[in-house]
PDB file of C-alpha atoms and ligand atoms in Angstrom:
ATOM      1  CA  MET L   5       8.951  -1.504   3.636  1.00  0.00           C
ATOM      2  CA  ARG L   6      11.890  -3.086   5.787  1.00  0.00           C
ATOM      3  CA  LEU L   7      11.169  -6.094   5.301  1.00  0.00           C
ATOM      4  CA  ARG L   8      13.952  -7.513   3.082  1.00  0.00           C
ATOM      5  CA  ASN L   9      15.659  -9.764   5.502  1.00  0.00           C
ATOM      6  CA  VAL L  10      13.046 -12.166   6.166  1.00  0.00           C
ATOM      7  CA  THR L  11      14.730 -15.390   5.035  1.00  0.00           C
ATOM      8  CA  GLY L  12      13.137 -18.083   3.160  1.00  0.00           C
ATOM      9  CA  SER L  13      10.121 -15.862   2.312  1.00  0.00           C
ATOM     10  CA  ARG L  14       9.674 -17.391  -1.109  1.00  0.00           C
ATOM     11  CA  GLU L  15       9.757 -20.733   0.193  1.00  0.00           C
ATOM     12  CA  MET L  16       7.398 -19.840   3.078  1.00  0.00           C
ATOM     13  CA  ILE L  17       4.816 -18.678   0.791  1.00  0.00           C
ATOM     14  CA  ALA L  18       5.653 -21.563  -1.727  1.00  0.00           C
ATOM     15  CA  GLY L  19       4.310 -23.692   0.875  1.00  0.00           C
ATOM     16  CA  SER L  20       1.034 -21.912   1.959  1.00  0.00           C
ATOM     17  CA  GLU L  21      -2.344 -23.146   1.169  1.00  0.00           C
ATOM     18  CA  TYR L  22      -3.662 -19.498   1.093  1.00  0.00           C
ATOM     19  CA  VAL L  23      -1.777 -18.254  -1.651  1.00  0.00           C
ATOM     20  CA  VAL L  24      -2.745 -19.281  -5.303  1.00  0.00           C
ATOM     21  CA  HIS L  25       0.698 -20.932  -6.947  1.00  0.00           C
ATOM     22  CA  GLU L  26      -0.610 -21.302 -10.504  1.00  0.00           C
ATOM     23  CA  PRO L  27      -3.041 -18.082 -10.746  1.00  0.00           C
ATOM     24  CA  GLU L  28      -3.295 -18.445 -14.535  1.00  0.00           C
ATOM     25  CA  MET L  29      -4.419 -21.990 -14.263  1.00  0.00           C
ATOM     26  CA  ILE L  30      -7.836 -20.464 -12.897  1.00  0.00           C
ATOM     27  CA  LYS L  31      -8.634 -17.509 -15.259  1.00  0.00           C
ATOM     28  CA  GLY L  32     -11.780 -17.642 -15.601  1.00  0.00           C
ATOM     29  CA  LYS L  33     -12.999 -20.103 -12.722  1.00  0.00           C
ATOM     30  CA  TRP L  34     -12.127 -17.579  -9.582  1.00  0.00           C
ATOM     31  CA  GLN L  35     -15.712 -18.439  -8.208  1.00  0.00           C
ATOM     32  CA  GLU L  36     -14.807 -22.099  -8.468  1.00  0.00           C
ATOM     33  CA  GLU L  37     -11.873 -21.637  -6.728  1.00  0.00           C
ATOM     34  CA  PHE L  38     -13.826 -19.854  -3.597  1.00  0.00           C
ATOM     35  CA  GLY L  39     -16.293 -22.294  -4.013  1.00  0.00           C
ATOM     36  CA  ASN L  40     -19.210 -20.144  -4.272  1.00  0.00           C
ATOM     37  CA  VAL L  41     -20.714 -17.496  -6.714  1.00  0.00           C
ATOM     38  CA  HIS L  42     -20.175 -14.193  -4.807  1.00  0.00           C
ATOM     39  CA  PRO L  43     -18.393 -11.097  -6.277  1.00  0.00           C
ATOM     40  CA  ILE L  44     -14.634 -11.085  -6.426  1.00  0.00           C
ATOM     41  CA  ARG L  45     -12.726  -8.122  -5.333  1.00  0.00           C
ATOM     42  CA  LEU L  46      -9.176  -7.546  -5.744  1.00  0.00           C
ATOM     43  CA  GLU L  47      -6.512  -5.251  -3.746  1.00  0.00           C
ATOM     44  CA  ILE L  48      -3.771  -4.698  -5.868  1.00  0.00           C
ATOM     45  CA  GLY L  49      -0.542  -3.961  -3.970  1.00  0.00           C
ATOM     46  CA  MET L  50      -2.028  -5.331  -0.817  1.00  0.00           C
ATOM     47  CA  GLY L  51       1.046  -5.106   1.471  1.00  0.00           C
ATOM     48  CA  LYS L  52       0.585  -6.879   4.469  1.00  0.00           C
ATOM     49  CA  GLY L  53      -2.751  -7.671   4.503  1.00  0.00           C
ATOM     50  CA  ARG L  54      -4.762  -5.525   7.004  1.00  0.00           C
ATOM     51  CA  PHE L  55      -7.228  -3.488   4.661  1.00  0.00           C
ATOM     52  CA  LEU L  56      -7.985  -7.096   2.877  1.00  0.00           C
ATOM     53  CA  MET L  57      -8.629  -9.180   6.081  1.00  0.00           C
ATOM     54  CA  GLU L  58     -10.890  -6.143   7.581  1.00  0.00           C
ATOM     55  CA  LEU L  59     -12.960  -6.271   4.595  1.00  0.00           C
ATOM     56  CA  ALA L  60     -13.142 -10.186   4.275  1.00  0.00           C
ATOM     57  CA  ARG L  61     -14.085  -9.964   7.928  1.00  0.00           C
ATOM     58  CA  ARG L  62     -16.915  -7.662   7.414  1.00  0.00           C
ATOM     59  CA  ASN L  63     -18.457  -9.125   4.350  1.00  0.00           C
ATOM     60  CA  PRO L  64     -18.177 -12.988   4.293  1.00  0.00           C
ATOM     61  CA  ARG L  65     -20.372 -13.278   0.882  1.00  0.00           C
ATOM     62  CA  ILE L  66     -17.869 -11.463  -0.989  1.00  0.00           C
ATOM     63  CA  ASN L  67     -14.693 -13.005  -2.145  1.00  0.00           C
ATOM     64  CA  TYR L  68     -11.576 -10.854  -1.882  1.00  0.00           C
ATOM     65  CA  ILE L  69      -8.035 -11.748  -3.808  1.00  0.00           C
ATOM     66  CA  GLY L  70      -4.994  -9.872  -2.432  1.00  0.00           C
ATOM     67  CA  ILE L  71      -1.980  -9.096  -4.947  1.00  0.00           C
ATOM     68  CA  GLU L  72       1.724  -8.100  -3.858  1.00  0.00           C
ATOM     69  CA  LYS L  73       4.905  -8.141  -5.840  1.00  0.00           C
ATOM     70  CA  TYR L  74       7.378  -9.110  -2.890  1.00  0.00           C
ATOM     71  CA  SER L  75       7.187 -12.340  -1.360  1.00  0.00           C
ATOM     72  CA  THR L  76       8.663 -10.750   1.976  1.00  0.00           C
ATOM     73  CA  VAL L  77       5.949  -8.555   1.997  1.00  0.00           C
ATOM     74  CA  LEU L  78       3.180 -11.171   1.221  1.00  0.00           C
ATOM     75  CA  LEU L  79       4.451 -13.637   3.513  1.00  0.00           C
ATOM     76  CA  ARG L  80       3.637 -10.906   6.611  1.00  0.00           C
ATOM     77  CA  ALA L  81      -0.332 -11.480   5.032  1.00  0.00           C
ATOM     78  CA  VAL L  82       0.600 -15.028   5.078  1.00  0.00           C
ATOM     79  CA  GLN L  83       1.137 -15.568   8.692  1.00  0.00           C
ATOM     80  CA  LYS L  84      -1.681 -13.269   9.665  1.00  0.00           C
ATOM     81  CA  MET L  85      -3.950 -15.837   7.615  1.00  0.00           C
ATOM     82  CA  GLU L  86      -2.441 -18.649   9.544  1.00  0.00           C
ATOM     83  CA  GLN L  87      -3.292 -16.804  13.118  1.00  0.00           C
ATOM     84  CA  GLU L  88      -6.840 -15.982  11.647  1.00  0.00           C
ATOM     85  CA  PRO L  89      -7.759 -18.381   8.387  1.00  0.00           C
ATOM     86  CA  LEU L  90     -10.264 -16.518   6.438  1.00  0.00           C
ATOM     87  CA  PRO L  91     -12.149 -18.724   3.551  1.00  0.00           C
ATOM     88  CA  ASN L  92     -13.168 -15.608   1.444  1.00  0.00           C
ATOM     89  CA  ILE L  93      -9.184 -14.810   0.988  1.00  0.00           C
ATOM     90  CA  ARG L  94      -6.623 -16.051  -1.615  1.00  0.00           C
ATOM     91  CA  LEU L  95      -3.312 -14.233  -2.140  1.00  0.00           C
ATOM     92  CA  ILE L  96      -1.157 -14.321  -5.422  1.00  0.00           C
ATOM     93  CA  ARG L  97       2.575 -13.076  -5.600  1.00  0.00           C
ATOM     94  CA  MET L  98       2.902 -11.579  -8.851  1.00  0.00           C
ATOM     95  CA  ASP L  99       3.167  -8.269 -10.928  1.00  0.00           C
ATOM     96  CA  ALA L 100      -0.099  -6.382 -11.340  1.00  0.00           C
ATOM     97  CA  GLU L 101       0.986  -6.124 -15.152  1.00  0.00           C
ATOM     98  CA  HIS L 102      -0.087  -9.252 -15.824  1.00  0.00           C
ATOM     99  CA  ILE L 103      -3.602  -9.654 -14.332  1.00  0.00           C
ATOM    100  CA  THR L 104      -5.245  -9.799 -17.547  1.00  0.00           C
ATOM    101  CA  GLU L 105      -3.456 -13.420 -17.727  1.00  0.00           C
ATOM    102  CA  ILE L 106      -5.040 -14.662 -14.481  1.00  0.00           C
ATOM    103  CA  PHE L 107      -8.649 -13.078 -14.656  1.00  0.00           C
ATOM    104  CA  SER L 108     -10.816 -13.480 -17.443  1.00  0.00           C
ATOM    105  CA  GLU L 109     -13.472 -10.810 -18.978  1.00  0.00           C
ATOM    106  CA  GLY L 110     -15.388  -9.420 -16.299  1.00  0.00           C
ATOM    107  CA  GLU L 111     -14.794 -11.700 -13.841  1.00  0.00           C
ATOM    108  CA  ILE L 112     -13.922  -8.934 -10.670  1.00  0.00           C
ATOM    109  CA  ASP L 113     -16.370  -6.582  -9.651  1.00  0.00           C
ATOM    110  CA  ARG L 114     -14.215  -4.148  -7.806  1.00  0.00           C
ATOM    111  CA  ILE L 115     -10.164  -3.306  -7.550  1.00  0.00           C
ATOM    112  CA  TYR L 116      -8.836  -1.782  -5.115  1.00  0.00           C
ATOM    113  CA  LEU L 117      -5.742   0.405  -4.734  1.00  0.00           C
ATOM    114  CA  ASN L 118      -4.564   1.950  -1.836  1.00  0.00           C
ATOM    115  CA  PHE L 119      -0.843   4.190  -1.407  1.00  0.00           C
ATOM    116  CA  SER L 120       0.090   2.921  -4.783  1.00  0.00           C
ATOM    117  CA  ASP L 121       3.980   3.388  -5.223  1.00  0.00           C
ATOM    118  CA  PRO L 122       3.978   6.919  -7.019  1.00  0.00           C
ATOM    119  CA  TRP L 123       6.915   6.419  -9.376  1.00  0.00           C
ATOM    120  CA  PRO L 124       8.002   9.906  -9.095  1.00  0.00           C
ATOM    121  CA  LYS L 125       9.965   9.374 -12.777  1.00  0.00           C
ATOM    122  CA  ASP L 126       8.120  10.647 -15.714  1.00  0.00           C
ATOM    123  CA  ARG L 127       9.639   7.691 -17.715  1.00  0.00           C
ATOM    124  CA  HIS L 128       8.353   5.361 -15.039  1.00  0.00           C
ATOM    125  CA  ALA L 129       4.889   6.614 -15.502  1.00  0.00           C
ATOM    126  CA  GLY L 130       3.222   3.882 -16.806  1.00  0.00           C
ATOM    127  CA  ARG L 131       4.132   1.782 -13.633  1.00  0.00           C
ATOM    128  CA  ARG L 132       1.817   3.566 -11.855  1.00  0.00           C
ATOM    129  CA  LEU L 133      -1.382   1.283 -10.826  1.00  0.00           C
ATOM    130  CA  PRO L 134      -3.631   4.347 -11.393  1.00  0.00           C
ATOM    131  CA  SER L 135      -2.153   4.620 -14.948  1.00  0.00           C
ATOM    132  CA  ARG L 136      -4.030   5.066 -18.506  1.00  0.00           C
ATOM    133  CA  GLN L 137      -1.936   1.480 -18.841  1.00  0.00           C
ATOM    134  CA  PHE L 138      -3.169  -0.455 -16.185  1.00  0.00           C
ATOM    135  CA  LEU L 139      -6.796   1.347 -16.119  1.00  0.00           C
ATOM    136  CA  VAL L 140      -6.727  -0.529 -19.997  1.00  0.00           C
ATOM    137  CA  ARG L 141      -5.990  -3.833 -17.974  1.00  0.00           C
ATOM    138  CA  TYR L 142      -8.845  -3.057 -15.157  1.00  0.00           C
ATOM    139  CA  ASP L 143     -11.381  -1.990 -17.700  1.00  0.00           C
ATOM    140  CA  GLN L 144     -10.519  -5.932 -19.202  1.00  0.00           C
ATOM    141  CA  ILE L 145     -11.000  -7.707 -16.267  1.00  0.00           C
ATOM    142  CA  LEU L 146     -14.021  -5.759 -14.618  1.00  0.00           C
ATOM    143  CA  GLN L 147     -17.288  -6.843 -14.837  1.00  0.00           C
ATOM    144  CA  GLU L 148     -20.169  -4.055 -16.805  1.00  0.00           C
ATOM    145  CA  ASP L 149     -20.213  -1.852 -13.940  1.00  0.00           C
ATOM    146  CA  GLY L 150     -17.018  -2.586 -12.016  1.00  0.00           C
ATOM    147  CA  MET L 151     -15.459   0.194 -10.132  1.00  0.00           C
ATOM    148  CA  ILE L 152     -12.156   1.109  -8.791  1.00  0.00           C
ATOM    149  CA  GLU L 153     -11.034   2.739  -5.547  1.00  0.00           C
ATOM    150  CA  PHE L 154      -8.019   4.587  -5.215  1.00  0.00           C
ATOM    151  CA  LYS L 155      -6.818   6.496  -2.156  1.00  0.00           C
ATOM    152  CA  THR L 156      -3.466   8.063  -1.288  1.00  0.00           C
ATOM    153  CA  ASP L 157      -1.944  10.613   0.701  1.00  0.00           C
ATOM    154  CA  ASN L 158       0.530  11.501  -2.454  1.00  0.00           C
ATOM    155  CA  ARG L 159      -1.224  14.723  -3.796  1.00  0.00           C
ATOM    156  CA  GLU L 160       0.994  14.315  -7.283  1.00  0.00           C
ATOM    157  CA  LEU L 161       0.222  10.478  -7.829  1.00  0.00           C
ATOM    158  CA  PHE L 162      -3.605  11.811  -7.020  1.00  0.00           C
ATOM    159  CA  THR L 163      -3.515  14.749  -9.610  1.00  0.00           C
ATOM    160  CA  PHE L 164      -1.936  12.362 -12.233  1.00  0.00           C
ATOM    161  CA  ALA L 165      -4.630   9.691 -11.584  1.00  0.00           C
ATOM    162  CA  GLU L 166      -7.498  12.606 -12.156  1.00  0.00           C
ATOM    163  CA  GLU L 167      -5.753  13.461 -15.352  1.00  0.00           C
ATOM    164  CA  GLU L 168      -5.382   9.801 -16.579  1.00  0.00           C
ATOM    165  CA  LEU L 169      -9.623   9.584 -16.773  1.00  0.00           C
ATOM    166  CA  GLU L 170      -9.384  12.536 -19.007  1.00  0.00           C
ATOM    167  CA  GLY L 171     -10.854  11.425 -22.327  1.00  0.00           C
ATOM    168  CA  SER L 172     -11.071   8.007 -20.805  1.00  0.00           C
ATOM    169  CA  SER L 173     -13.953   5.499 -20.540  1.00  0.00           C
ATOM    170  CA  TRP L 174     -14.151   6.083 -16.796  1.00  0.00           C
ATOM    171  CA  LYS L 175     -16.314   8.328 -14.846  1.00  0.00           C
ATOM    172  CA  ILE L 176     -15.907   9.597 -11.131  1.00  0.00           C
ATOM    173  CA  VAL L 177     -18.645   8.679  -9.182  1.00  0.00           C
ATOM    174  CA  GLN L 178     -17.360   9.948  -5.810  1.00  0.00           C
ATOM    175  CA  ILE L 179     -13.881  12.260  -4.909  1.00  0.00           C
ATOM    176  CA  THR L 180     -13.048  13.761  -1.930  1.00  0.00           C
ATOM    177  CA  TYR L 181      -9.371  15.578  -1.160  1.00  0.00           C
ATOM    178  CA  ASP L 182      -9.483  14.760   2.335  1.00  0.00           C
ATOM    179  CA  LEU L 183     -11.147  11.324   3.212  1.00  0.00           C
ATOM    180  CA  HIS L 184     -11.078  11.430   6.941  1.00  0.00           C
ATOM    181  CA  ALA L 185     -13.348  14.921   7.085  1.00  0.00           C
ATOM    182  CA  ASP L 186     -15.218  13.750   4.544  1.00  0.00           C
ATOM    183  CA  GLU L 187     -18.724  12.726   6.076  1.00  0.00           C
ATOM    184  CA  GLU L 188     -20.193  10.294   3.456  1.00  0.00           C
ATOM    185  CA  MET L 189     -17.017   8.585   2.163  1.00  0.00           C
ATOM    186  CA  ARG L 190     -15.078   8.152   5.317  1.00  0.00           C
ATOM    187  CA  LYS L 191     -18.084   6.047   6.643  1.00  0.00           C
ATOM    188  CA  ASP L 192     -17.316   2.605   5.934  1.00  0.00           C
ATOM    189  CA  ASN L 193     -13.426   3.343   5.707  1.00  0.00           C
ATOM    190  CA  VAL L 194     -11.175   0.741   6.379  1.00  0.00           C
ATOM    191  CA  MET L 195      -7.857   1.815   7.281  1.00  0.00           C
ATOM    192  CA  THR L 196      -4.715   0.220   5.433  1.00  0.00           C
ATOM    193  CA  GLU L 197      -1.235   0.353   7.266  1.00  0.00           C
ATOM    194  CA  TYR L 198       0.187   3.457   4.907  1.00  0.00           C
ATOM    195  CA  GLU L 199      -2.836   5.422   5.562  1.00  0.00           C
ATOM    196  CA  GLU L 200      -2.805   4.848   9.543  1.00  0.00           C
ATOM    197  CA  ARG L 201       1.131   5.837   9.268  1.00  0.00           C
ATOM    198  CA  PHE L 202       0.496   8.878   6.901  1.00  0.00           C
ATOM    199  CA  SER L 203      -2.580  10.298   8.376  1.00  0.00           C
ATOM    200  CA  SER L 204      -1.363  10.089  11.946  1.00  0.00           C
ATOM    201  CA  MET L 205       1.367  12.658  10.774  1.00  0.00           C
ATOM    202  CA  GLY L 206      -1.603  15.067   9.608  1.00  0.00           C
ATOM    203  CA  ASN L 207      -1.885  14.216   5.643  1.00  0.00           C
ATOM    204  CA  PRO L 208      -4.651  14.626   4.011  1.00  0.00           C
ATOM    205  CA  ILE L 209      -6.037  11.417   2.383  1.00  0.00           C
ATOM    206  CA  TYR L 210      -7.074  11.203  -1.504  1.00  0.00           C
ATOM    207  CA  LYS L 211      -9.537   9.182  -2.876  1.00  0.00           C
ATOM    208  CA  TYR L 212     -11.666   8.477  -5.844  1.00  0.00           C
ATOM    209  CA  ILE L 213     -14.210   5.829  -6.913  1.00  0.00           C
ATOM    210  CA  ILE L 214     -14.584   5.634 -10.386  1.00  0.00           C
ATOM    211  CA  GLN L 215     -16.878   3.303 -12.535  1.00  0.00           C
ATOM    212  CA  LYS L 216     -16.646   1.796 -16.048  1.00  0.00           C
ATOM    213  CA  LEU L 217     -18.893   4.181 -18.695  1.00  0.00           C
TER     214      LEU L 217
HETATM  215  N1  LIG R   9      -1.953  -1.225   0.155  1.00  0.00           N
HETATM  216  C1  LIG R   9      -0.662  -1.220   1.576  1.00  0.00           C
HETATM  217  C2  LIG R   9      -1.209  -0.296   2.301  1.00  0.00           C
HETATM  218  O1  LIG R   9      -1.588   0.831   1.912  1.00  0.00           O
HETATM  219  O2  LIG R   9      -0.452  -0.141   3.404  1.00  0.00           O
HETATM  220  C3  LIG R   9       0.648  -1.021   0.946  1.00  0.00           C
HETATM  221  C4  LIG R   9       1.353   0.284  -0.003  1.00  0.00           C
HETATM  222  S1  LIG R   9       2.800  -0.055  -0.391  1.00  0.00           S
HETATM  223  C5  LIG R   9       3.129   1.786  -0.647  1.00  0.00           C
HETATM  224  C6  LIG R   9       2.560  -0.269  -2.065  1.00  0.00           C
HETATM  225  C7  LIG R   9       2.661  -2.098  -2.151  1.00  0.00           C
HETATM  226  O3  LIG R   9       2.458  -2.124  -3.581  1.00  0.00           O
HETATM  227  C8  LIG R   9       3.826  -2.649  -2.018  1.00  0.00           C
HETATM  228  O4  LIG R   9       3.855  -3.464  -1.137  1.00  0.00           O
HETATM  229  C9  LIG R   9       4.577  -2.955  -3.464  1.00  0.00           C
HETATM  230  O5  LIG R   9       5.119  -4.130  -3.418  1.00  0.00           O
HETATM  231  C10 LIG R   9       3.307  -3.372  -3.841  1.00  0.00           C
HETATM  232  N2  LIG R   9       3.016  -3.254  -5.603  1.00  0.00           N
HETATM  233  C11 LIG R   9       3.361  -2.093  -6.147  1.00  0.00           C
HETATM  234  N3  LIG R   9       3.325  -2.186  -7.631  1.00  0.00           N
HETATM  235  C12 LIG R   9       3.130  -3.489  -7.721  1.00  0.00           C
HETATM  236  C13 LIG R   9       2.840  -4.204  -8.623  1.00  0.00           C
HETATM  237  N4  LIG R   9       3.233  -3.887  -9.967  1.00  0.00           N
HETATM  238  N5  LIG R   9       2.175  -5.257  -8.691  1.00  0.00           N
HETATM  239  C14 LIG R   9       1.790  -5.714  -7.249  1.00  0.00           C
HETATM  240  N6  LIG R   9       2.142  -5.051  -6.338  1.00  0.00           N
HETATM  241  C15 LIG R   9       2.622  -4.147  -6.283  1.00  0.00           C
END
């Protein structure tokens, strides 16, 4: 994303009421933070927030938290939230590596991974968001029947993600190698910024939904 030159993005985020600044203080208390007992869903690597905001509009009785590593990117989502405040969204700037420090066991109902960075070098495989290292973290914070939805146009990353499930404690609930052509799975599909871009270039979109065994 070419957003590196947004000046003072860190400061602007620091002043935003939509961003949770000390999320570790809210561990185990996220429903209190939202002021209701609705389920909480997480998008990791949310980018500019289009997907999350659309879900939040469609489902006011579900709470959404967006996690994004870079303040320059998160700032775009903050600016959109200022235009259209949605009470069921919170944003966090952090590296998802540390999610178990901010959510307690079973606190999350579902996790979305959209067009995650591929980290093509083998030695960086553990940084890929659908890697087994991350699956262990997701397992800790997801509730009993919690699910993960992952989509990408990157064939290698998707194959890797499928292989990571072998011998694991996850089962595939649904899978497609062409989301936009799949009658069933495309029904409630919400497009992300990257999805819009890559599908318009003719790339098929791969998606799985997995559930804890
Ligand atoms: N999900 C958006 C979409 O589909 O349009 C953005 C996709 S972009 C390729 C991946 C995003 O994930 C980037 O904004 C990146 O900064 C963020 N990201 C990658 N690894 C992350 C991590 N470990 N923790 C938090 N965010 C991460």
